[in-house]
PDB file of C-alpha atoms and ligand atoms in Angstrom:
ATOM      1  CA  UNK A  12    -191.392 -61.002-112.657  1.00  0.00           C
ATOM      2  CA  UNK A  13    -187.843 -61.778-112.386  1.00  0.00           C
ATOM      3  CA  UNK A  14    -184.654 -60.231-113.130  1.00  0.00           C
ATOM      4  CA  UNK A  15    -181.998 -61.602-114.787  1.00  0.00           C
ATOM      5  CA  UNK A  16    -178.292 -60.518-114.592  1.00  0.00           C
ATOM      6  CA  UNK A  17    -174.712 -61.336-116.242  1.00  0.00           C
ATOM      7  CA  UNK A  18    -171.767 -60.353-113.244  1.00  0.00           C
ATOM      8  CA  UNK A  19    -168.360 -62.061-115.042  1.00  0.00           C
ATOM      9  CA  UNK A  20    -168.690 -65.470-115.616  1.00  0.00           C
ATOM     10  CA  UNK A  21    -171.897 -65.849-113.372  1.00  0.00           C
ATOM     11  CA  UNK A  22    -175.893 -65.576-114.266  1.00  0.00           C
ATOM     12  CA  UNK A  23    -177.815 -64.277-111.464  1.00  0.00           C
ATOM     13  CA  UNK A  24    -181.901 -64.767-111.462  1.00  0.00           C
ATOM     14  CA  UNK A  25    -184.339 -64.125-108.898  1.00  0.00           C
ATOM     15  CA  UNK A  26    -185.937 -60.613-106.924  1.00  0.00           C
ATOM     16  CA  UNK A  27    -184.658 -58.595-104.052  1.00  0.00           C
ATOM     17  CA  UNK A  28    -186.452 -55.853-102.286  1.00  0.00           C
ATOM     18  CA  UNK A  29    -185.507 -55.474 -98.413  1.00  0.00           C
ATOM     19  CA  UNK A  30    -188.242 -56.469 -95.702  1.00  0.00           C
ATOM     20  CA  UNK A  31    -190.161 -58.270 -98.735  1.00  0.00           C
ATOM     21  CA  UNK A  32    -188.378 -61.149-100.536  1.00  0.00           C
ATOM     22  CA  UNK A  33    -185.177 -62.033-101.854  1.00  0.00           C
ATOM     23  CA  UNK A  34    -184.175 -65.123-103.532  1.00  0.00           C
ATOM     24  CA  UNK A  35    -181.032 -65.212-106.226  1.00  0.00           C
ATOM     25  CA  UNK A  36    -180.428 -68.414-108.258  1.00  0.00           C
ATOM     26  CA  UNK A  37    -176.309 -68.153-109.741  1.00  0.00           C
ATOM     27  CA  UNK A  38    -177.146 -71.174-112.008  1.00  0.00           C
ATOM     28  CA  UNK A  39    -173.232 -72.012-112.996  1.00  0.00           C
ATOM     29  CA  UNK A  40    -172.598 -72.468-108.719  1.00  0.00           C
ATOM     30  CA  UNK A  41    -176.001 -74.333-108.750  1.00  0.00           C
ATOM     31  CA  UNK A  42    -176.411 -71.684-105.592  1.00  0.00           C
ATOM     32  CA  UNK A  43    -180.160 -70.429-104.577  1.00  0.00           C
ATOM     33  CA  UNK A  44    -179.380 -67.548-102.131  1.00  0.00           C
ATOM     34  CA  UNK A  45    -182.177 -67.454 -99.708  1.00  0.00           C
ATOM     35  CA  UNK A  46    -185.510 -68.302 -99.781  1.00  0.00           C
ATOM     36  CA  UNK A  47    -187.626 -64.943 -99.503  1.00  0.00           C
ATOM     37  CA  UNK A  48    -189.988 -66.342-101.668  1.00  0.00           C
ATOM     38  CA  UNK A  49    -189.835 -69.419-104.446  1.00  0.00           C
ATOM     39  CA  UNK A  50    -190.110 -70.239-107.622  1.00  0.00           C
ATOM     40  CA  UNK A  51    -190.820 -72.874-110.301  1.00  0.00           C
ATOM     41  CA  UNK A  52    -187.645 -71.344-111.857  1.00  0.00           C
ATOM     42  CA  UNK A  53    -185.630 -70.897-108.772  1.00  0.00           C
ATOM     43  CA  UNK A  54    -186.748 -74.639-106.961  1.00  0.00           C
ATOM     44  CA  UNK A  55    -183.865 -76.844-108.394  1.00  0.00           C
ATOM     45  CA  UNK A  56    -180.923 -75.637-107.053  1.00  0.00           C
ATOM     46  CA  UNK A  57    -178.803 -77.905-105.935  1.00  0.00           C
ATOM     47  CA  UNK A  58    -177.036 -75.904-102.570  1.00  0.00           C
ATOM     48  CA  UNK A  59    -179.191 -73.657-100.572  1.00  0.00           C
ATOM     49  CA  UNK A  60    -177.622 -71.065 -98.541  1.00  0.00           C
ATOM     50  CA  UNK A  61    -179.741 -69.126 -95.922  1.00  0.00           C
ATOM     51  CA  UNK A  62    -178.294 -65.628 -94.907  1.00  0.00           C
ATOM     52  CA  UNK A  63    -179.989 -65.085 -91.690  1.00  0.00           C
ATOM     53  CA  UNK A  64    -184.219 -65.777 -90.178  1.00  0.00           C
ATOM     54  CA  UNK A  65    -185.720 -62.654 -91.588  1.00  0.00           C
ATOM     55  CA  UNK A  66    -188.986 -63.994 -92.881  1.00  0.00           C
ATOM     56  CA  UNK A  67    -188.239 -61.958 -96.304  1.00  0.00           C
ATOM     57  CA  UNK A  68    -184.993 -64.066 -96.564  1.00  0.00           C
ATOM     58  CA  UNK A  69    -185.992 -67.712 -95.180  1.00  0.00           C
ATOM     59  CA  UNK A  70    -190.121 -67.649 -94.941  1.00  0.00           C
ATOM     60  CA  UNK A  71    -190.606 -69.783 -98.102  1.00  0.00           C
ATOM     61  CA  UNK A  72    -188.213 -72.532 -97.411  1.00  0.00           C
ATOM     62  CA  UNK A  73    -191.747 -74.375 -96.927  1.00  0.00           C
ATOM     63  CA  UNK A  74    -193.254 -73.857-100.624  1.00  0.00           C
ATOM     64  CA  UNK A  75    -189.517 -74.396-102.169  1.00  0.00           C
ATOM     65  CA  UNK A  76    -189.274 -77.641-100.552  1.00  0.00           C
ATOM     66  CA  UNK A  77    -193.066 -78.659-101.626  1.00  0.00           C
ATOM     67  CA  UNK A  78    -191.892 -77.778-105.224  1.00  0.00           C
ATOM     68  CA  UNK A  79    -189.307 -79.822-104.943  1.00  0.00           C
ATOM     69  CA  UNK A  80    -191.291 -82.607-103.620  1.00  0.00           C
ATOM     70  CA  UNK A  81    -193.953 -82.326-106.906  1.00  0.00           C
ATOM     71  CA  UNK A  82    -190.752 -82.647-108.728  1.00  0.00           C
ATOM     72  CA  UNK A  83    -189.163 -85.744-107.456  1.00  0.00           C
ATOM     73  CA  UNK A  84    -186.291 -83.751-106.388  1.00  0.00           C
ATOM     74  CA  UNK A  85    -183.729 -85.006-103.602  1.00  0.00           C
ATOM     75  CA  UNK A  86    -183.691 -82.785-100.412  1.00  0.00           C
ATOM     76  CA  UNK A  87    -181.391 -80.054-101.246  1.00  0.00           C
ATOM     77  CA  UNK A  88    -178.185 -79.418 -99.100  1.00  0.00           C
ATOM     78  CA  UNK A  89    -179.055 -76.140 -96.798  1.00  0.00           C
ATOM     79  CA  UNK A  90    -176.537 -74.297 -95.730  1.00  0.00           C
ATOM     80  CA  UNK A  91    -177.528 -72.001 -92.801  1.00  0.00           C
ATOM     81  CA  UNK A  92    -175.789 -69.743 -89.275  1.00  0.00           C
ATOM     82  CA  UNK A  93    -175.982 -73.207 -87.136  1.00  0.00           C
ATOM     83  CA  UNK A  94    -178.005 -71.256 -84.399  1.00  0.00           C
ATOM     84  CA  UNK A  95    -181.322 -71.057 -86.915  1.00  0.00           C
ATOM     85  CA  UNK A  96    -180.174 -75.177 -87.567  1.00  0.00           C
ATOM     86  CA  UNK A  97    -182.904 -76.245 -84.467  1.00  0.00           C
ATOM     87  CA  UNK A  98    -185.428 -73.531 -85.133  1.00  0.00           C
ATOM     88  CA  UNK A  99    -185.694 -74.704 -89.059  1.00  0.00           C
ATOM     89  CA  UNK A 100    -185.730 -78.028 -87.763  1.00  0.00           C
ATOM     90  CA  UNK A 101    -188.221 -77.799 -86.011  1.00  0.00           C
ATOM     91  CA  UNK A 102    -190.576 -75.321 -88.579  1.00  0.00           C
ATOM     92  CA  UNK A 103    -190.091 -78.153 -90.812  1.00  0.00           C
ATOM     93  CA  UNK A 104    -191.523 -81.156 -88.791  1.00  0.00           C
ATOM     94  CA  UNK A 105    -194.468 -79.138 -87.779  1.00  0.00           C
ATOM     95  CA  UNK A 106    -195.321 -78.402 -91.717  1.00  0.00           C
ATOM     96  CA  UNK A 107    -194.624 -81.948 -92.417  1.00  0.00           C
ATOM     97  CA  UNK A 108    -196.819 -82.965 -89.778  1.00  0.00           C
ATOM     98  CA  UNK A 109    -199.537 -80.316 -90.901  1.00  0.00           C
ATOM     99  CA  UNK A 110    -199.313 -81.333 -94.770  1.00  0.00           C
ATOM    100  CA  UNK A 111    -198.607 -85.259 -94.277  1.00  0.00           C
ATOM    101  CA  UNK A 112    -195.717 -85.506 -96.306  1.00  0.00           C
ATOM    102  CA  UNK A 113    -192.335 -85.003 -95.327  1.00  0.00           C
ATOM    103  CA  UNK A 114    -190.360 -82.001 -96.208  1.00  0.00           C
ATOM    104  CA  UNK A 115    -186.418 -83.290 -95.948  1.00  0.00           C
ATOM    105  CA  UNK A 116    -183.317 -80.879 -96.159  1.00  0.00           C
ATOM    106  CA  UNK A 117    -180.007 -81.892 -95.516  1.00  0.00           C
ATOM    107  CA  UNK A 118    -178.629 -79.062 -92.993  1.00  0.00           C
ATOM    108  CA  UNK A 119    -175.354 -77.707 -92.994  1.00  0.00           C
ATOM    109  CA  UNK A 120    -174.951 -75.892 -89.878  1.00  0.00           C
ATOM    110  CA  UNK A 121    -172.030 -73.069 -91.146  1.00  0.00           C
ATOM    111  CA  UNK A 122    -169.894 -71.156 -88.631  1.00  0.00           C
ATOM    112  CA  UNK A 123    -167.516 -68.033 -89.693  1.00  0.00           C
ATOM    113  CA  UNK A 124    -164.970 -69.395 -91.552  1.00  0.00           C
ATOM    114  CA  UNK A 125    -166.234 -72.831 -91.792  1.00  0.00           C
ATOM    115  CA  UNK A 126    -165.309 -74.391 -94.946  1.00  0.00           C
ATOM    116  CA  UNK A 127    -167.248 -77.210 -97.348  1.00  0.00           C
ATOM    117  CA  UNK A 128    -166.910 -79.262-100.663  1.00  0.00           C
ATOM    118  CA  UNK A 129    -169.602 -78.422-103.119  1.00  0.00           C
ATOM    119  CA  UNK A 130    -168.019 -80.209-106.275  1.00  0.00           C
ATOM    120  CA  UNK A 131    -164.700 -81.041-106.476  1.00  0.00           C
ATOM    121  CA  UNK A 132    -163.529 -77.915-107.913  1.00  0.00           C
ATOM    122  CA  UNK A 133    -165.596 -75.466-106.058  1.00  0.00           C
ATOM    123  CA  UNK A 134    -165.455 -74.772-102.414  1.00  0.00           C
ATOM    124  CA  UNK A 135    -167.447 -72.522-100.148  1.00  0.00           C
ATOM    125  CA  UNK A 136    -166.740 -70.704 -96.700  1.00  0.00           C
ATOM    126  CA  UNK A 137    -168.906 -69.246 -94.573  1.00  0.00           C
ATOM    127  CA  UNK A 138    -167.903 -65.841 -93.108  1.00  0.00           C
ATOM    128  CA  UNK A 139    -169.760 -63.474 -90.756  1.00  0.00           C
ATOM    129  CA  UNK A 140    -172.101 -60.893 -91.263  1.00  0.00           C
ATOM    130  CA  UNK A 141    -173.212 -57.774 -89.402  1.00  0.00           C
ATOM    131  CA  UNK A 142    -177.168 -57.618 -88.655  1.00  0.00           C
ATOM    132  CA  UNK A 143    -179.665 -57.990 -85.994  1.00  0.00           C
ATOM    133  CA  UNK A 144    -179.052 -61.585 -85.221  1.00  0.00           C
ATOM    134  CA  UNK A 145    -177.216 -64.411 -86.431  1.00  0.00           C
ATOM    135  CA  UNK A 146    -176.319 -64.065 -90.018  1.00  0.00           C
ATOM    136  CA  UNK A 147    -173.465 -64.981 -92.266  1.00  0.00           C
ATOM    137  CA  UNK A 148    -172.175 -64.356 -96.030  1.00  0.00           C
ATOM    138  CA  UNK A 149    -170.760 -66.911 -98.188  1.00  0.00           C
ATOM    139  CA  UNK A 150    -167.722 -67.237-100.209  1.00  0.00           C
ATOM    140  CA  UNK A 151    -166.985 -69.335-103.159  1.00  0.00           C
ATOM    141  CA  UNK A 152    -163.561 -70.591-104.359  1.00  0.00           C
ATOM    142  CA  UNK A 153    -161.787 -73.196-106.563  1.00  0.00           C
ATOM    143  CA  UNK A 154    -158.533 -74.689-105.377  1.00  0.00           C
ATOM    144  CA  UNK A 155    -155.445 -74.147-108.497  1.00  0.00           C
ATOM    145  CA  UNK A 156    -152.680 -76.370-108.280  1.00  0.00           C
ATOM    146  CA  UNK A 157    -149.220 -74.961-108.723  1.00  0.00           C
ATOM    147  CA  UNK A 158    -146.265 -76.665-108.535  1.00  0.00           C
ATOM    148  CA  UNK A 159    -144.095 -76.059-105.802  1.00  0.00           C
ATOM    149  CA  UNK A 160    -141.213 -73.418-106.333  1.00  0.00           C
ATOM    150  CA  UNK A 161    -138.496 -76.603-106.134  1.00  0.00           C
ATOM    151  CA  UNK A 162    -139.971 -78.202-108.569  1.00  0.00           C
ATOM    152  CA  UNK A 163    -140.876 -75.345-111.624  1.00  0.00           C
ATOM    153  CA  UNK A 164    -137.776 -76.792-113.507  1.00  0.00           C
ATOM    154  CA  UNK A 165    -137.931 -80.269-113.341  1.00  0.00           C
ATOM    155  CA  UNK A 166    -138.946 -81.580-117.006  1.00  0.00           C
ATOM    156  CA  UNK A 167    -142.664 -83.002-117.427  1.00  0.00           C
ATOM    157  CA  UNK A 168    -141.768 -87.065-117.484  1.00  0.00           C
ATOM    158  CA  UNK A 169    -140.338 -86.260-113.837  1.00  0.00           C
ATOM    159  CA  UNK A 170    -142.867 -84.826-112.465  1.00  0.00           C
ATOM    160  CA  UNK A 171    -145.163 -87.499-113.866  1.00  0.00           C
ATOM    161  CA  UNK A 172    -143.177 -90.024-112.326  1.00  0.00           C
ATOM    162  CA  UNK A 173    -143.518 -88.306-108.944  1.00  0.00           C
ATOM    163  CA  UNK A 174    -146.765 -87.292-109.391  1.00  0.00           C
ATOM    164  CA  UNK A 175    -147.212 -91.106-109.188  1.00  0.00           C
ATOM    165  CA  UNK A 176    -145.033 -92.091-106.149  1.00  0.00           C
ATOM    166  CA  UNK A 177    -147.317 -89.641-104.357  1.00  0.00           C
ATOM    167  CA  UNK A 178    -144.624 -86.748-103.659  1.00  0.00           C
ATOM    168  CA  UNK A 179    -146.318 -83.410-102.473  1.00  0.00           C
ATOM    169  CA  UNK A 180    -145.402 -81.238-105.672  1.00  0.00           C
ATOM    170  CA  UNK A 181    -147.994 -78.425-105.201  1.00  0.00           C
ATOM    171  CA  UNK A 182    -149.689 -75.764-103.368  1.00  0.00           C
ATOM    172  CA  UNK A 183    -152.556 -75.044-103.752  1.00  0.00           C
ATOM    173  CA  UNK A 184    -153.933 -71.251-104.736  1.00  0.00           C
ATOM    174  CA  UNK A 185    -157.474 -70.195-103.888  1.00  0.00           C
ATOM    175  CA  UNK A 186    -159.673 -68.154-106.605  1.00  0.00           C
ATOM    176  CA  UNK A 187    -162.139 -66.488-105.131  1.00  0.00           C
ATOM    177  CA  UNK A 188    -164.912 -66.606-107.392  1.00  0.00           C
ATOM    178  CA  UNK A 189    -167.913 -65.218-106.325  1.00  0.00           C
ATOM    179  CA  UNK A 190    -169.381 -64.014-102.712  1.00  0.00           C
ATOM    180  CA  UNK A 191    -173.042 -63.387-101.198  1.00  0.00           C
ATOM    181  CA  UNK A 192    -173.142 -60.660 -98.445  1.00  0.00           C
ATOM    182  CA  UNK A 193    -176.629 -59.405 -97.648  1.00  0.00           C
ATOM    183  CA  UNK A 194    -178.229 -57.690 -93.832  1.00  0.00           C
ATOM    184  CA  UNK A 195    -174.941 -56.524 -93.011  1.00  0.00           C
ATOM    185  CA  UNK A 196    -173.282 -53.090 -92.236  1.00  0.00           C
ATOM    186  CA  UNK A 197    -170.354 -52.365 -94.478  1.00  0.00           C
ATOM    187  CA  UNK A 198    -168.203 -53.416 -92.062  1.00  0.00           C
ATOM    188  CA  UNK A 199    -167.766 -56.682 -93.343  1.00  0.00           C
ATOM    189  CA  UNK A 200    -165.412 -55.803 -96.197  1.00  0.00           C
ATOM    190  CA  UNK A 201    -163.524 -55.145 -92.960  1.00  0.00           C
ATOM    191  CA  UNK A 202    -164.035 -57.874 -91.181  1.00  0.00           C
ATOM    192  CA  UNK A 203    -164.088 -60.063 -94.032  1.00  0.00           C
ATOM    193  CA  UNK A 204    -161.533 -58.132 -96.404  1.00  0.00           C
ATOM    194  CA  UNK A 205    -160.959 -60.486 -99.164  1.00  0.00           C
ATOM    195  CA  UNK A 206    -164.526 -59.510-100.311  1.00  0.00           C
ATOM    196  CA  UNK A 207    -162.600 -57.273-102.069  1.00  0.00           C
ATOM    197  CA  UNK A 208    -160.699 -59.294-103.958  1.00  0.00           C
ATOM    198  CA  UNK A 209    -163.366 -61.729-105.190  1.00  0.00           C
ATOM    199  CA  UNK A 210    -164.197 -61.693-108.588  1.00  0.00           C
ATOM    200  CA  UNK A 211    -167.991 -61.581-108.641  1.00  0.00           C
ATOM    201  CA  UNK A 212    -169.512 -59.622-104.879  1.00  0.00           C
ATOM    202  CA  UNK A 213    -173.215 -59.888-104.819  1.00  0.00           C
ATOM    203  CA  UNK A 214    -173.492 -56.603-101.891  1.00  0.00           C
ATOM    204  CA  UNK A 215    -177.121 -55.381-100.458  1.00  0.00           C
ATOM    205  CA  UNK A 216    -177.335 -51.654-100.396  1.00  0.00           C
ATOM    206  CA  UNK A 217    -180.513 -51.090 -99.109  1.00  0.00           C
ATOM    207  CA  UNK A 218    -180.458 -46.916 -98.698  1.00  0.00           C
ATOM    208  CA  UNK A 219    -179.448 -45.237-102.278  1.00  0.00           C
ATOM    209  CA  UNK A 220    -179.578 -41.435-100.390  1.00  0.00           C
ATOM    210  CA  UNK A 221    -180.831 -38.729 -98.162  1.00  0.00           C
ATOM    211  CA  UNK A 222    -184.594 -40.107 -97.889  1.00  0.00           C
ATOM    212  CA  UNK A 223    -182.735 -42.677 -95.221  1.00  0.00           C
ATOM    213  CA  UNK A 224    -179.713 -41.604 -92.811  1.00  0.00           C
ATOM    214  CA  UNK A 225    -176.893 -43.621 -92.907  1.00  0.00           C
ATOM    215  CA  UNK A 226    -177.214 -43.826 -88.876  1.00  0.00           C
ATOM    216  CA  UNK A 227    -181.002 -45.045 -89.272  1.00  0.00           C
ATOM    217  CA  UNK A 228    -179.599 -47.620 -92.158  1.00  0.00           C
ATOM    218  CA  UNK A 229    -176.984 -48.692 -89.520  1.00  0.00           C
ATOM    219  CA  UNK A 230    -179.662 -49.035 -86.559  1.00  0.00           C
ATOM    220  CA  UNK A 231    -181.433 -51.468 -88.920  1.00  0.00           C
ATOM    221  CA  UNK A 232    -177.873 -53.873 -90.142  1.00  0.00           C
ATOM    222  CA  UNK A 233    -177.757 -52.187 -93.156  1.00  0.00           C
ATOM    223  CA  UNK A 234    -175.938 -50.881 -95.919  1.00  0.00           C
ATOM    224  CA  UNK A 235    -176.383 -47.187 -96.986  1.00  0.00           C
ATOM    225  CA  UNK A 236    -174.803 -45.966-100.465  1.00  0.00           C
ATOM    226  CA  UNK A 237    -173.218 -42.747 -99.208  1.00  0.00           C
ATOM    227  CA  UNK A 238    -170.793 -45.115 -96.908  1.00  0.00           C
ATOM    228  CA  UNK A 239    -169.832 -47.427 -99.619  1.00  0.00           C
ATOM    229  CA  UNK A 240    -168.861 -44.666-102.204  1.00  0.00           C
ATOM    230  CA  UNK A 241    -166.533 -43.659 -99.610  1.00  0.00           C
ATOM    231  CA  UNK A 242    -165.037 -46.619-100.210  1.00  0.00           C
ATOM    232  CA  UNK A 243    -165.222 -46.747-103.972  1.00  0.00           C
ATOM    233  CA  UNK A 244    -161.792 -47.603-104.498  1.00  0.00           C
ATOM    234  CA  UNK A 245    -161.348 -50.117-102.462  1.00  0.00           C
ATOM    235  CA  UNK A 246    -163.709 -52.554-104.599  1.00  0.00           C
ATOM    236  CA  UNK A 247    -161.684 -54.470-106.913  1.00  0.00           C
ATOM    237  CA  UNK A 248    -164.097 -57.194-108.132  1.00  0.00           C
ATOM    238  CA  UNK A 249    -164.961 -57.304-111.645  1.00  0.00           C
ATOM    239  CA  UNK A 250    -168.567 -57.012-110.558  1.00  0.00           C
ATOM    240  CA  UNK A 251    -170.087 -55.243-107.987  1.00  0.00           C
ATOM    241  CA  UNK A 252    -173.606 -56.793-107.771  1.00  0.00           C
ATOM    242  CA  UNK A 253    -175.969 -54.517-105.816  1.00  0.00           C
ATOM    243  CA  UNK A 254    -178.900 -55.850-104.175  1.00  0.00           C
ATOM    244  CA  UNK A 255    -182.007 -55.683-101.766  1.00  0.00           C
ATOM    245  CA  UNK A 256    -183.104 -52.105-102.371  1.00  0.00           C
ATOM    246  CA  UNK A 257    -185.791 -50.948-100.353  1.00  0.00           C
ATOM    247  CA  UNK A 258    -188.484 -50.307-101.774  1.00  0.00           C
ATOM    248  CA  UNK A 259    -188.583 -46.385-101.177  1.00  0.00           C
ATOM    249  CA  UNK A 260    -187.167 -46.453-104.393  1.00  0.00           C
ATOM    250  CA  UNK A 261    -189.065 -47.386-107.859  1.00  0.00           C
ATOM    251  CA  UNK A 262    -186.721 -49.630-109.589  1.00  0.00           C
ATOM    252  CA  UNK A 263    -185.973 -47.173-112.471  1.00  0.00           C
ATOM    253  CA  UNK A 264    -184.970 -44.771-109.522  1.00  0.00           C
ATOM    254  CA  UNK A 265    -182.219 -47.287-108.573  1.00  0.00           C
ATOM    255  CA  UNK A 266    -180.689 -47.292-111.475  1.00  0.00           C
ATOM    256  CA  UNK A 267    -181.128 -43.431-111.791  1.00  0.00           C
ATOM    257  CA  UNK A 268    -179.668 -42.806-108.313  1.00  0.00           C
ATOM    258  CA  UNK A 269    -177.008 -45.342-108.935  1.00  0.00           C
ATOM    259  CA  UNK A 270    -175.679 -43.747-112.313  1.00  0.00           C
ATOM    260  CA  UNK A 271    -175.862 -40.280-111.012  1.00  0.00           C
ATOM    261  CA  UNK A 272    -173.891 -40.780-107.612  1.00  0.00           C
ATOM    262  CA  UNK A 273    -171.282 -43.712-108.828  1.00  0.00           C
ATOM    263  CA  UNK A 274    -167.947 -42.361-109.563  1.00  0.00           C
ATOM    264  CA  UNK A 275    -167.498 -44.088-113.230  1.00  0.00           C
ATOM    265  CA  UNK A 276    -164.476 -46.678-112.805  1.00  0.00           C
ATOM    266  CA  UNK A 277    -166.799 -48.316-110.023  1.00  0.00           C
ATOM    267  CA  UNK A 278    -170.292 -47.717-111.827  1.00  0.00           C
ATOM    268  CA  UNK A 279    -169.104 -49.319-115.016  1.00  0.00           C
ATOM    269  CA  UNK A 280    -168.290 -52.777-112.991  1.00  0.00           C
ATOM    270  CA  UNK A 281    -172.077 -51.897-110.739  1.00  0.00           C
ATOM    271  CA  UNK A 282    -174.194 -54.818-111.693  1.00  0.00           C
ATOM    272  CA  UNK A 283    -178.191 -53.762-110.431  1.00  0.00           C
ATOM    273  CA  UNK A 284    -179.917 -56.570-109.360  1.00  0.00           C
ATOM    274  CA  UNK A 285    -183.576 -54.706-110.519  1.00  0.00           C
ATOM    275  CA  UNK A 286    -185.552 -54.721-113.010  1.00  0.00           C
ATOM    276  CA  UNK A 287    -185.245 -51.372-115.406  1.00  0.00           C
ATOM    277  CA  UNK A 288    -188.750 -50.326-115.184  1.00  0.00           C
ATOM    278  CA  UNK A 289    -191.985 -51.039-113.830  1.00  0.00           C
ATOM    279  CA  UNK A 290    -192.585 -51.524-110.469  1.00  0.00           C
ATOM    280  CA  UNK A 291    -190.792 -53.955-108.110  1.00  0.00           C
ATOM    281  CA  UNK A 292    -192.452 -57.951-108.506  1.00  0.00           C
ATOM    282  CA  UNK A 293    -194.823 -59.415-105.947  1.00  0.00           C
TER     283      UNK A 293
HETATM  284 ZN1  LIG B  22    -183.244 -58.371 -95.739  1.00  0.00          ZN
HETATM  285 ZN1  LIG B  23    -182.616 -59.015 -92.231  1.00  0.00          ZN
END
């Protein structure tokens, strides 16, 4: 029932149709990207992140955090827009109440460009989104050290020995690893332009062609295909993963549409988040 992906370095699991469900495990981040609907597979991710209240992208939080409860799990750390943070809140305590048996998160209430620690070397920022209400994408990055210019010839035992009196030999470079942009208009490679530059961008693009106009795709927060080949060269990631197709489309269609439209240099980098036949799961 699931698809399962390879974009660079990262493996992406899970099912995305718009207005229906979409969940997306990237099991090297420990990420689940929304909870549209859960999974056995799907239910130990460490970091949650919640793109926006659409039922189709937050309505199972409830069953996810039940399966995690059967499993012994600790709450996970849910990262969310922090005006849903009082509204999931409060969802939660009335299940718990209902079902006698507490279901815990630990919130993160994220605002655009609000940064956190996941691991030591991995990093995530929050950036906004543009949809129908409060929404947001989210970024991923390590931190490299490099030493600063002053310092590139200095011999290794000296740095060593002022690496340990605590000088400040290095900045610090970001790599932008992978990002998670879904309900938006296009826009946000605008508004959020080093989208472009990371190296894995997980991208809905819900309307594939002419069945949908790109101003009724816009009405609804959403990305329409014709719009973002006009930007085709502007994508520089190593993978483009598309996402959250509507399901106008059979899933073999998608990839039809997708192969037929692309200009090549950006189809050959297209990951499709669907599966290659059959119909969409659920
Ligand atoms: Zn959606
Ligand atoms: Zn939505």
């Amino acid at each position: 029932m699931l698809t399962t992906v390879t974009a660079g370095p990262y493996t992406i699991r899970g099912a995305s149709v718009a207005g229906i469900q979409t969940s997306l495990l990237v099991r090297e981040l420990g990420a689940l990207f929304d909870v549209g609907f859960a999974a056995r597979s799907l239910a130990g991710a460490e970091h949650v992140f919640l793109s926006h209240g659409h039922a189709d992208h937050c309505g199972a939080l409830v069953s996810l955090l039940g399966m995690r409860g059967l499993m012994r799990m600790p709450p996970p750390r849910l990262f969310l827009p922090a005006e849903l943070a009082d509204s999931v809140r409060g969802a939660l305590e009335l299940f718990s109440r209902g079902q006698r048996y507490e279901l815990q998160i630990n919130a993160e209430p994220m605002l655009p460009g609000d940064e956190r620690e996941l691991r030591p070397d991995l990093h995530v920022r929050a950036f906004r989104t543009h949809h129908t209400g409060p929404s947001l994408g989210y970024q991923f990055f390590t931190r490299v050290p490099k030493l600063k210019p002053q310092y590139i010839d200095l011999p290794g035992r000296e740095i060593a020995v002022r690496r340990k009196r605590g000088d400040d030999l290095f900045d610090y470079e970001e790599r932008l690893e992978l990002a998670y942009a879904t309900d938006t208009l296009l826009r946000v490679i605008d508004t959020m332009p080093s989208l472009l530059d990371t190296r894995v961008l997980i991208l809905e693009c819900t309307f594939l062609d002419e069945r949908k106009s790109l101003t009724a795709s816009n009405a609804g927060g959403h990305v329409h295909l014709d719009e973002l080949l006009e930007r085709a060269s502007s994508f520089r990631n190593e993978a483009l993963v598309l996402m959250h197709f509507s399901q106008m489309y059979p899933p073999a269609e998608v990839h039809q549409i997708l192969a037929r439209r692309c200009p090549p240099e950006l189809h050959k980098r297209i990951v499709v988040l669907a599966p290659n036949s059959g119909p969409w799961p659920g």
